[in-house]
Short mmCIF file of C-alpha atoms in Angstrom, two decimals:
data_model
loop_
_atom_site.label_atom_id
_atom_site.label_comp_id
_atom_site.label_asym_id
_atom_site.label_seq_id
_atom_site.Cartn_x
_atom_site.Cartn_y
_atom_site.Cartn_z
CA UNK A 235 20.29 188.52 -113.49
CA UNK A 236 20.63 185.22 -111.65
CA UNK A 237 22.72 182.34 -112.93
CA UNK A 238 21.01 179.53 -114.92
CA UNK A 239 20.21 176.40 -112.98
CA UNK A 240 22.84 173.81 -114.07
CA UNK A 241 20.39 170.99 -113.33
CA UNK A 242 17.85 172.43 -115.77
CA UNK A 243 20.57 172.88 -118.39
CA UNK A 244 21.64 169.26 -118.00
CA UNK A 245 18.05 168.04 -118.24
CA UNK A 246 17.56 170.12 -121.36
CA UNK A 247 20.68 168.65 -122.98
CA UNK A 248 19.56 165.12 -122.12
CA UNK A 249 16.12 165.77 -123.60
CA UNK A 250 17.69 167.16 -126.77
CA UNK A 251 19.89 164.06 -127.10
CA UNK A 252 16.87 161.77 -126.69
CA UNK A 253 14.97 163.69 -129.37
CA UNK A 254 17.96 163.50 -131.76
CA UNK A 255 18.29 159.75 -131.21
CA UNK A 256 14.58 159.32 -131.86
CA UNK A 257 14.84 161.34 -135.07
CA UNK A 258 17.75 159.16 -136.23
CA UNK A 259 15.83 155.98 -135.39
CA UNK A 260 12.78 157.27 -137.26
CA UNK A 261 14.98 158.20 -140.23
CA UNK A 262 16.45 154.69 -140.37
CA UNK A 263 12.97 153.19 -140.15
CA UNK A 264 11.79 155.53 -142.90
CA UNK A 265 14.65 154.48 -145.16
CA UNK A 266 13.89 150.81 -144.54
CA UNK A 267 10.14 151.34 -145.03
CA UNK A 268 10.72 153.13 -148.33
CA UNK A 269 13.07 150.37 -149.54
CA UNK A 270 11.37 147.21 -148.37
CA UNK A 271 12.15 145.53 -151.66
CA UNK A 272 15.86 146.08 -151.26
CA UNK A 273 15.77 144.97 -147.61
CA UNK A 274 13.87 141.80 -148.54
CA UNK A 275 16.30 141.10 -151.38
CA UNK A 276 19.28 141.53 -149.02
CA UNK A 277 17.79 139.19 -146.41
CA UNK A 278 16.89 136.62 -149.05
CA UNK A 279 20.35 136.82 -150.62
CA UNK A 280 22.03 136.40 -147.25
CA UNK A 281 20.00 133.28 -146.47
CA UNK A 282 20.65 131.87 -149.93
CA UNK A 283 24.40 132.34 -149.47
CA UNK A 284 24.11 130.87 -145.96
CA UNK A 285 22.30 127.89 -147.50
CA UNK A 286 25.08 127.40 -150.06
CA UNK A 287 27.66 127.52 -147.27
CA UNK A 288 25.62 125.05 -145.20
CA UNK A 289 25.35 122.55 -148.07
CA UNK A 290 29.06 122.85 -148.74
CA UNK A 291 29.86 122.33 -145.06
CA UNK A 292 27.70 119.19 -144.99
CA UNK A 293 29.37 117.77 -148.09
CA UNK A 294 32.91 118.57 -146.94
CA UNK A 295 32.55 117.92 -143.21
CA UNK A 296 35.50 116.41 -141.36
CA UNK A 297 34.29 116.68 -137.79
CA UNK A 298 30.64 116.64 -136.77
CA UNK A 299 31.20 119.03 -133.86
CA UNK A 300 32.70 121.73 -136.02
CA UNK A 301 30.16 121.30 -138.78
CA UNK A 302 27.18 121.43 -136.42
CA UNK A 303 28.53 124.65 -134.93
CA UNK A 304 28.84 126.18 -138.40
CA UNK A 305 25.34 125.03 -139.43
CA UNK A 306 23.66 126.45 -136.33
CA UNK A 307 25.47 129.75 -136.71
CA UNK A 308 24.62 129.97 -140.41
CA UNK A 309 20.94 129.39 -139.62
CA UNK A 310 20.55 131.73 -136.66
CA UNK A 311 23.17 134.41 -137.41
CA UNK A 312 23.73 134.39 -141.19
CA UNK A 313 24.74 138.06 -141.40
CA UNK A 314 27.69 137.52 -139.07
CA UNK A 315 28.50 133.91 -139.91
CA UNK A 316 28.61 134.05 -143.71
CA UNK A 317 31.65 136.39 -143.85
CA UNK A 318 33.38 134.35 -141.14
CA UNK A 319 32.68 131.12 -143.00
CA UNK A 320 34.28 132.50 -146.15
CA UNK A 321 37.42 133.29 -144.15
CA UNK A 322 37.67 130.27 -141.84
CA UNK A 323 35.35 127.57 -143.16
CA UNK A 324 35.50 127.51 -146.93
CA UNK A 325 38.57 125.53 -147.93
CA UNK A 326 39.06 125.55 -151.69
CA UNK A 327 42.44 124.64 -153.14
CA UNK A 328 41.39 122.63 -156.17
CA UNK A 329 43.51 125.06 -158.22
CA UNK A 330 46.60 124.10 -156.22
CA UNK A 331 45.79 120.41 -156.67
CA UNK A 332 45.61 120.99 -160.42
CA UNK A 333 49.09 122.51 -160.30
CA UNK A 334 50.37 119.41 -158.53
CA UNK A 335 48.89 117.33 -161.33
CA UNK A 336 50.29 119.65 -164.00
CA UNK A 337 53.79 119.38 -162.57
CA UNK A 338 53.54 115.61 -162.34
CA UNK A 339 53.63 115.01 -158.59
CA UNK A 340 51.97 111.61 -159.09
CA UNK A 341 54.82 110.58 -161.43
CA UNK A 342 57.66 111.47 -159.09
CA UNK A 343 57.83 108.11 -157.33
CA UNK A 344 58.19 106.32 -160.68
CA UNK A 345 60.73 108.86 -161.90
CA UNK A 346 62.81 108.52 -158.73
CA UNK A 347 62.85 104.76 -159.21
CA UNK A 348 63.92 105.10 -162.85
CA UNK A 349 66.81 107.36 -161.83
CA UNK A 350 67.93 104.94 -159.13
CA UNK A 351 67.22 107.40 -156.31
CA UNK A 352 64.72 105.35 -154.30
CA UNK A 353 65.77 103.84 -150.98
CA UNK A 354 63.56 100.77 -151.30
CA UNK A 355 64.23 99.46 -147.79
CA UNK A 356 63.15 102.62 -145.99
CA UNK A 357 60.22 103.14 -148.35
CA UNK A 358 59.03 99.62 -147.57
CA UNK A 359 59.46 100.09 -143.81
CA UNK A 360 57.51 103.38 -143.71
CA UNK A 361 54.60 102.93 -146.13
CA UNK A 362 52.26 105.46 -144.50
CA UNK A 363 54.82 108.26 -144.55
CA UNK A 364 55.73 107.61 -148.17
CA UNK A 365 52.07 107.49 -149.21
CA UNK A 366 51.46 110.82 -147.48
CA UNK A 367 54.56 112.38 -149.08
CA UNK A 368 53.74 110.98 -152.51
CA UNK A 369 57.42 110.20 -153.07
CA UNK A 370 59.73 107.50 -151.70
CA UNK A 371 62.62 107.87 -149.31
CA UNK A 372 65.48 109.15 -151.45
CA UNK A 373 68.93 107.62 -151.00
CA UNK A 374 72.40 109.12 -151.21
CA UNK A 375 72.03 112.33 -149.19
CA UNK A 376 74.18 114.09 -146.64
CA UNK A 377 72.42 115.87 -143.78
CA UNK A 378 73.75 118.40 -141.29
CA UNK A 379 71.90 119.48 -138.16
CA UNK A 380 71.91 123.26 -137.70
CA UNK A 381 71.27 124.34 -134.12
CA UNK A 382 70.04 127.91 -133.61
CA UNK A 383 70.09 130.95 -135.83
CA UNK A 384 73.76 131.77 -136.19
CA UNK A 385 74.61 128.30 -137.50
CA UNK A 386 71.54 128.27 -139.76
CA UNK A 387 71.94 131.63 -141.45
CA UNK A 388 75.72 131.34 -141.72
CA UNK A 389 75.22 128.08 -143.62
CA UNK A 390 72.48 129.58 -145.79
CA UNK A 391 74.60 132.62 -146.67
CA UNK A 392 77.53 130.37 -147.55
CA UNK A 393 75.29 128.30 -149.84
CA UNK A 394 73.95 131.44 -151.52
CA UNK A 395 77.52 132.62 -152.11
CA UNK A 396 78.42 129.22 -153.66
CA UNK A 397 75.41 129.03 -155.94
CA UNK A 398 76.09 129.08 -159.67
CA UNK A 399 72.68 128.99 -161.35
CA UNK A 400 69.52 129.39 -159.26
CA UNK A 401 68.40 130.23 -155.71
CA UNK A 402 64.96 129.55 -154.21
CA UNK A 403 64.34 131.53 -151.01
CA UNK A 404 61.01 130.96 -149.22
CA UNK A 405 59.97 131.99 -145.71
CA UNK A 406 56.73 132.49 -143.84
CA UNK A 407 57.96 135.64 -142.10
CA UNK A 408 60.56 138.08 -143.40
CA UNK A 409 61.16 141.37 -141.63
CA UNK A 410 62.90 144.54 -142.71
CA UNK A 411 65.44 144.48 -139.88
CA UNK A 412 69.10 143.63 -139.49
CA UNK A 413 68.88 139.98 -140.51
CA UNK A 414 66.29 140.68 -143.18
CA UNK A 415 68.53 143.25 -144.83
CA UNK A 416 71.55 140.94 -144.58
CA UNK A 417 69.72 138.19 -146.43
CA UNK A 418 68.29 140.65 -148.96
CA UNK A 419 71.78 141.97 -149.70
CA UNK A 420 73.06 138.41 -150.19
CA UNK A 421 70.28 137.67 -152.69
CA UNK A 422 70.72 141.00 -154.49
CA UNK A 423 74.44 140.39 -154.91
CA UNK A 424 73.83 137.02 -156.58
CA UNK A 425 71.06 138.41 -158.80
CA UNK A 426 73.50 141.05 -160.02
CA UNK A 427 75.94 138.22 -160.77
CA UNK A 428 73.40 136.87 -163.24
CA UNK A 429 71.82 134.08 -161.20
CA UNK A 430 68.08 133.41 -161.24
CA UNK A 431 66.92 134.31 -157.73
CA UNK A 432 63.34 133.72 -156.53
CA UNK A 433 61.94 135.01 -153.23
CA UNK A 434 58.53 133.79 -152.00
CA UNK A 435 56.98 135.11 -148.80
CA UNK A 436 53.65 134.67 -147.03
CA UNK A 437 51.47 137.77 -147.11
CA UNK A 438 50.24 137.29 -143.53
CA UNK A 439 53.52 136.27 -141.92
CA UNK A 440 55.40 139.05 -143.75
CA UNK A 441 52.64 141.66 -143.57
CA UNK A 442 55.00 144.35 -142.27
CA UNK A 443 57.38 144.18 -145.24
CA UNK A 444 57.71 147.63 -146.77
CA UNK A 445 57.38 148.41 -150.47
CA UNK A 446 60.88 149.87 -150.38
CA UNK A 447 62.29 146.55 -149.14
CA UNK A 448 60.54 144.58 -151.90
CA UNK A 449 61.28 147.18 -154.58
CA UNK A 450 64.98 147.07 -153.79
CA UNK A 451 64.97 143.31 -154.41
CA UNK A 452 62.92 143.58 -157.60
CA UNK A 453 65.02 146.41 -159.02
CA UNK A 454 68.12 144.26 -158.55
CA UNK A 455 66.59 141.44 -160.59
CA UNK A 456 65.24 139.21 -157.83
CA UNK A 457 61.90 137.60 -158.72
CA UNK A 458 59.65 138.43 -155.74
CA UNK A 459 56.13 137.19 -155.02
CA UNK A 460 53.72 137.00 -152.10
CA UNK A 461 51.96 133.68 -151.75
CA UNK A 462 48.52 135.29 -152.15
CA UNK A 463 49.59 137.93 -154.64
CA UNK A 464 47.36 136.52 -157.38
CA UNK A 465 44.81 135.10 -154.94
CA UNK A 466 43.54 138.10 -153.04
CA UNK A 467 41.86 137.60 -149.69
CA UNK A 468 38.48 138.83 -150.96
CA UNK A 469 37.68 137.69 -154.49
CA UNK A 470 34.58 138.05 -156.61
CA UNK A 471 34.38 134.31 -157.16
CA UNK A 472 35.57 131.96 -154.43
CA UNK A 473 36.52 132.23 -150.78
CA UNK A 474 38.99 134.39 -148.97
CA UNK A 475 42.47 132.91 -148.46
CA UNK A 476 43.32 134.85 -145.30
CA UNK A 477 43.14 131.80 -143.05
CA UNK A 478 45.38 129.64 -145.24
CA UNK A 479 49.06 130.48 -145.03
CA UNK A 480 52.29 129.18 -146.47
CA UNK A 481 54.30 128.32 -143.38
CA UNK A 482 57.22 126.72 -145.21
CA UNK A 483 60.80 127.84 -144.62
CA UNK A 484 62.97 126.63 -147.47
CA UNK A 485 66.14 127.61 -149.27
CA UNK A 486 67.44 125.66 -152.28
CA UNK A 487 70.57 126.40 -154.29
CA UNK A 488 71.27 124.85 -157.70
CA UNK A 489 68.95 121.91 -156.96
CA UNK A 490 71.86 120.53 -154.88
CA UNK A 491 71.54 121.96 -151.36
CA UNK A 492 68.38 122.60 -149.37
CA UNK A 493 67.66 124.09 -145.95
CA UNK A 494 64.45 123.37 -144.03
CA UNK A 495 63.44 124.09 -140.43
CA UNK A 496 61.83 126.43 -137.96
CA UNK A 497 63.66 129.73 -138.50
CA UNK A 498 62.15 132.75 -140.15
CA UNK A 499 64.09 135.80 -141.31
CA UNK A 500 64.03 138.30 -138.45
CA UNK A 501 66.40 139.49 -135.75
CA UNK A 502 64.63 137.56 -132.99
CA UNK A 503 65.58 134.27 -134.71
CA UNK A 504 69.25 135.00 -134.11
CA UNK A 505 68.76 136.14 -130.51
CA UNK A 506 68.69 139.90 -131.10
CA UNK A 507 65.36 140.50 -129.36
CA UNK A 508 65.56 141.45 -125.66
CA UNK A 509 62.14 140.04 -124.75
CA UNK A 510 62.79 136.57 -126.21
CA UNK A 511 66.50 136.46 -125.52
CA UNK A 512 68.06 133.19 -126.65
CA UNK A 513 65.98 131.84 -129.54
CA UNK A 514 66.11 128.03 -129.56
CA UNK A 515 65.42 126.71 -133.04
CA UNK A 516 66.56 124.00 -135.44
CA UNK A 517 67.16 123.80 -139.17
CA UNK A 518 68.69 121.05 -141.29
CA UNK A 519 70.79 121.16 -144.43
CA UNK A 520 70.49 118.33 -146.96
CA UNK A 521 72.56 117.77 -150.06
CA UNK A 522 71.62 115.25 -152.72
CA UNK A 523 68.36 114.00 -154.27
CA UNK A 524 66.33 115.34 -151.31
CA UNK A 525 67.32 118.87 -152.38
CA UNK A 526 65.72 118.22 -155.77
CA UNK A 527 62.49 117.11 -154.04
CA UNK A 528 62.54 120.30 -151.94
CA UNK A 529 62.99 122.35 -155.10
CA UNK A 530 59.92 120.71 -156.64
CA UNK A 531 57.88 121.83 -153.62
CA UNK A 532 59.03 125.41 -154.22
CA UNK A 533 58.22 125.21 -157.93
CA UNK A 534 54.64 124.17 -157.11
CA UNK A 535 54.24 127.06 -154.66
CA UNK A 536 55.73 129.54 -157.11
CA UNK A 537 53.44 128.52 -159.96
CA UNK A 538 50.35 128.82 -157.74
CA UNK A 539 51.45 132.14 -156.26
CA UNK A 540 52.78 133.91 -159.36
CA UNK A 541 51.21 132.05 -162.27
CA UNK A 542 54.71 131.62 -163.71
CA UNK A 543 56.21 128.22 -164.35
CA UNK A 544 59.87 127.67 -163.50
CA UNK A 545 61.42 125.50 -166.17
CA UNK A 546 63.22 122.60 -164.55
CA UNK A 547 66.50 121.28 -165.93
CA UNK A 548 66.42 117.94 -167.69
CA UNK A 549 68.14 115.88 -165.01
CA UNK A 550 69.47 112.44 -165.93
CA UNK A 551 72.15 112.03 -163.28
CA UNK A 552 71.50 113.51 -159.81
CA UNK A 553 74.54 113.57 -157.50
CA UNK A 554 74.34 111.27 -154.46
CA UNK A 555 77.06 112.60 -152.14
CA UNK A 556 76.13 110.67 -148.98
CA UNK A 557 74.57 107.59 -147.41
CA UNK A 558 71.46 109.00 -145.72
CA UNK A 559 67.86 108.34 -146.75
CA UNK A 560 65.55 111.38 -146.58
CA UNK A 561 61.81 111.69 -147.15
CA UNK A 562 60.58 115.11 -148.28
CA UNK A 563 56.95 115.68 -147.22
CA UNK A 564 55.10 118.83 -148.32
CA UNK A 565 51.60 119.00 -146.82
CA UNK A 566 48.77 121.51 -146.92
CA UNK A 567 45.09 122.28 -147.40
CA UNK A 568 45.17 120.95 -150.97
CA UNK A 569 45.61 117.42 -149.56
CA UNK A 570 42.56 115.19 -149.80
CA UNK A 571 42.89 114.11 -146.16
CA UNK A 572 44.53 115.61 -143.09
CA UNK A 573 47.71 113.94 -144.23
CA UNK A 574 50.11 115.92 -142.08
CA UNK A 575 48.32 114.78 -138.91
CA UNK A 576 48.17 111.27 -140.33
CA UNK A 577 51.95 111.11 -140.62
CA UNK A 578 52.60 112.19 -137.04
CA UNK A 579 49.87 109.91 -135.67
CA UNK A 580 51.58 107.04 -137.51
CA UNK A 581 54.89 107.89 -135.82
CA UNK A 582 53.19 107.95 -132.40
CA UNK A 583 51.40 104.66 -133.09
CA UNK A 584 54.63 102.88 -134.01
CA UNK A 585 56.68 104.18 -131.08
CA UNK A 586 57.86 101.43 -128.73
CA UNK A 587 60.40 103.06 -126.43
CA UNK A 588 60.33 106.84 -126.80
CA UNK A 589 58.58 109.67 -128.57
CA UNK A 590 60.19 113.06 -128.01
CA UNK A 591 58.47 116.09 -129.51
CA UNK A 592 59.52 119.73 -129.47
CA UNK A 593 57.05 122.38 -130.59
CA UNK A 594 56.34 126.01 -129.71
CA UNK A 595 52.57 125.47 -129.88
CA UNK A 596 50.54 122.58 -128.50
CA UNK A 597 46.97 122.66 -129.83
CA UNK A 598 46.46 119.07 -131.03
CA UNK A 599 43.33 117.54 -132.52
CA UNK A 600 41.52 114.76 -130.68
CA UNK A 601 43.16 112.13 -132.91
CA UNK A 602 46.63 113.41 -132.10
CA UNK A 603 45.84 113.61 -128.37
CA UNK A 604 44.58 110.04 -128.47
CA UNK A 605 47.72 108.80 -130.24
CA UNK A 606 50.00 110.51 -127.72
CA UNK A 607 48.01 109.30 -124.71
CA UNK A 608 47.86 105.74 -126.06
CA UNK A 609 51.62 105.69 -126.55
CA UNK A 610 52.20 106.88 -122.98
CA UNK A 611 49.74 104.31 -121.60
CA UNK A 612 51.57 101.43 -123.27
CA UNK A 613 54.82 102.50 -121.64
CA UNK A 614 56.45 104.70 -124.26
CA UNK A 615 58.53 107.59 -122.92
CA UNK A 616 56.42 110.37 -124.43
CA UNK A 617 57.89 113.81 -123.87
CA UNK A 618 56.71 117.14 -125.24
CA UNK A 619 58.97 120.17 -124.92
CA UNK A 620 57.21 123.56 -125.01
CA UNK A 621 58.37 127.13 -124.39
CA UNK A 622 57.82 128.61 -120.95
CA UNK A 623 57.88 132.09 -122.47
CA UNK A 624 54.96 133.16 -124.65
CA UNK A 625 54.84 134.85 -128.04
CA UNK A 626 51.10 134.49 -128.81
CA UNK A 627 48.79 134.83 -125.80
CA UNK A 628 45.87 132.77 -127.08
CA UNK A 629 47.93 129.79 -128.25
CA UNK A 630 50.05 129.91 -125.10
CA UNK A 631 46.94 129.82 -122.90
CA UNK A 632 45.38 126.98 -124.90
CA UNK A 633 48.59 124.95 -124.65
CA UNK A 634 48.27 124.92 -120.86
CA UNK A 635 44.80 123.37 -121.08
CA UNK A 636 46.01 120.68 -123.50
CA UNK A 637 49.12 120.17 -121.42
CA UNK A 638 46.96 119.31 -118.41
CA UNK A 639 44.90 116.79 -120.41
CA UNK A 640 48.02 114.99 -121.63
CA UNK A 641 49.87 115.05 -118.31
CA UNK A 642 46.90 113.36 -116.65
CA UNK A 643 47.37 110.50 -119.13
CA UNK A 644 51.05 109.95 -118.55
CA UNK A 645 52.64 112.26 -121.10
CA UNK A 646 55.65 114.16 -119.75
CA UNK A 647 55.45 117.85 -120.63
CA UNK A 648 58.50 120.06 -120.19
CA UNK A 649 58.74 123.83 -120.38
CA UNK A 650 61.92 125.31 -121.87
CA UNK A 651 63.30 128.06 -119.63
CA UNK A 652 66.52 129.18 -121.37
CA UNK A 653 64.92 131.70 -123.75
CA UNK A 654 62.19 130.95 -126.28
CA UNK A 655 61.79 127.54 -127.93
CA UNK A 656 60.56 127.48 -131.55
CA UNK A 657 61.97 124.27 -133.04
CA UNK A 658 59.79 121.58 -134.64
CA UNK A 659 61.54 118.24 -134.12
CA UNK A 660 60.27 114.72 -133.41
CA UNK A 661 62.39 111.72 -132.37
CA UNK A 662 60.83 108.24 -132.36
CA UNK A 663 62.79 105.36 -130.78
CA UNK A 664 66.12 104.94 -132.58
CA UNK A 665 64.32 104.71 -135.89
CA UNK A 666 62.93 108.04 -137.06
CA UNK A 667 63.46 111.81 -136.86
CA UNK A 668 61.43 114.66 -138.33
CA UNK A 669 62.67 118.21 -138.76
CA UNK A 670 60.58 120.84 -140.45
CA UNK A 671 58.00 123.58 -140.14
CA UNK A 672 55.08 121.69 -138.53
CA UNK A 673 53.81 122.77 -135.12
CA UNK A 674 51.65 120.41 -133.07
CA UNK A 675 48.50 122.43 -133.69
CA UNK A 676 45.45 122.31 -135.89
CA UNK A 677 46.75 125.09 -138.09
CA UNK A 678 49.84 123.12 -139.13
CA UNK A 679 48.00 119.82 -139.40
CA UNK A 680 44.98 121.08 -141.35
CA UNK A 681 45.28 124.66 -142.59
CA UNK A 682 48.83 125.74 -143.43
CA UNK A 683 51.17 124.67 -146.19
CA UNK A 684 54.05 122.92 -144.39
CA UNK A 685 57.25 121.03 -145.17
CA UNK A 686 58.79 118.18 -143.14
CA UNK A 687 61.93 116.14 -143.72
CA UNK A 688 62.09 112.62 -142.25
CA UNK A 689 65.37 110.85 -141.47
CA UNK A 690 66.21 107.26 -140.50
CA UNK A 691 70.01 107.22 -140.46
CA UNK A 692 71.65 106.53 -137.11
CA UNK A 693 73.92 109.54 -137.51
CA UNK A 694 71.05 112.04 -137.62
CA UNK A 695 69.16 110.17 -134.89
CA UNK A 696 72.22 110.32 -132.61
CA UNK A 697 72.75 114.02 -133.27
CA UNK A 698 69.11 114.85 -132.57
CA UNK A 699 69.13 112.73 -129.41
CA UNK A 700 72.14 114.64 -128.08
CA UNK A 701 70.55 117.97 -128.99
CA UNK A 702 67.24 117.19 -127.29
CA UNK A 703 68.89 115.81 -124.16
CA UNK A 704 70.62 119.19 -123.80
CA UNK A 705 67.30 120.97 -124.31
CA UNK A 706 65.57 118.90 -121.63
CA UNK A 707 68.34 119.85 -119.20
CA UNK A 708 67.32 123.49 -119.75
CA UNK A 709 63.68 122.76 -119.01
CA UNK A 710 61.37 122.04 -116.12
CA UNK A 711 58.94 119.15 -115.87
CA UNK A 712 55.24 119.96 -115.50
CA UNK A 713 53.74 118.25 -112.45
CA UNK A 714 50.27 116.66 -112.62
CA UNK A 715 48.69 119.29 -110.35
CA UNK A 716 50.35 122.29 -112.07
CA UNK A 717 47.26 123.44 -113.96
CA UNK A 718 44.96 123.06 -110.96
CA UNK A 719 47.33 125.13 -108.85
CA UNK A 720 46.85 128.09 -111.19
CA UNK A 721 44.35 130.80 -110.38
CA UNK A 722 40.74 130.17 -111.32
CA UNK A 723 40.83 133.11 -113.75
CA UNK A 724 43.85 131.63 -115.56
CA UNK A 725 42.11 128.27 -115.93
CA UNK A 726 38.99 129.93 -117.31
CA UNK A 727 41.01 131.85 -119.91
CA UNK A 728 43.02 128.75 -120.82
CA UNK A 729 39.91 126.64 -121.33
CA UNK A 730 38.31 129.49 -123.25
CA UNK A 731 41.34 129.72 -125.55
CA UNK A 732 41.09 125.97 -126.08
CA UNK A 733 37.67 126.47 -127.65
CA UNK A 734 39.37 128.40 -130.45
CA UNK A 735 41.65 125.46 -131.28
CA UNK A 736 40.26 124.87 -134.82
CA UNK A 737 41.79 128.15 -136.00
CA UNK A 738 44.82 128.47 -133.69
#
């Protein structure tokens, strides 16, 4: 017998596949035809939900461009857009605002004045910042600049070892690696000593934390909670919380010492990652009334996250060990306005001689871009220090597009070349310094929960000036034609990434 013609066999297989596909298509059509009522109900329900989302977007719109984009997508593509809107568009933190009211945030300015903690001169000189923070500048603090991870975590571990009553430990990202286990062991040891120890982490930033890591802490007596633990991403009533993250990095011991800055708890933050190499970051330690204000921020977060209220001590006399005024500014999506952006725009608007900014991510809103460009145009030495090395492709690409826009308007943009730069520091003239968790991007200004400390004392300003001058020496200046000299493909991807700026 002769062999079968392979061509005929192939044609037969193709014909069989076509027939099977047709049968499947017919089956799907049959199912839909036999359930037209259900199909119609689904379509109607989807458009009703899309209509609810559209009305809410209209009533809560902040930018017309973004709202129009949402409305068009909800109308033409409701099946795809409705789930996305619940993740990225529906901001609902009225419950957090109620917690702020419950814990008396509005009364803190009066209480600080009654206790003699208010620095009236600085509060008067910086009215916008104090209105955003909701509290005045607090007098009588000491502040120490902590440069890079070794100095930061050595100081934090020393403070944990000195603590006598309570420890608040809050970070956006905690990893189960060398540094993570070191810090966990330090907290476990103090919990076994009988101290109240609270650990709060962000579910997205710390998504890789293992159950074993968390169980070890809990079994030792550490109170552990994820920020969204009682606010799951997909809820029966209300929006998802996936897009809204707690980006704060805060340690408080005994309501006396507090640590705030850019570090998270992972080996790369102490230079143990080969790809990043030297990790350039900044934290600050404050001791005095500002530590109490930082603790109050943690207590609000803990109540929202866990549903448990931390009973605060009845404080009549708060130690004032130093001579520095500090403003503690928690910001987040529960704010009525984009108050974080408002604070930094105010700093840019008041700059007369210099405005030096260090940030790992540059994805500013139009208002922030305008403030920076206006400062440069009136002769202010506006410098922005960014990392040359990337850690997130999309944000890194978008930063190059924004960098080009600002450089064309006189802003000096530097790229840090001695490792990876992650610090969040701003220096304005000889008058003001900010150190905290805020990146110059829409996520920090509008979406994330953040924490910034503001300083006006000449000692801190001098220390930050020296630190940043050293950083600029390890950086290269971006020339006006740098972006245009890139390949066309790179520029297309950078501009494309820029379109995603509302969620970066």
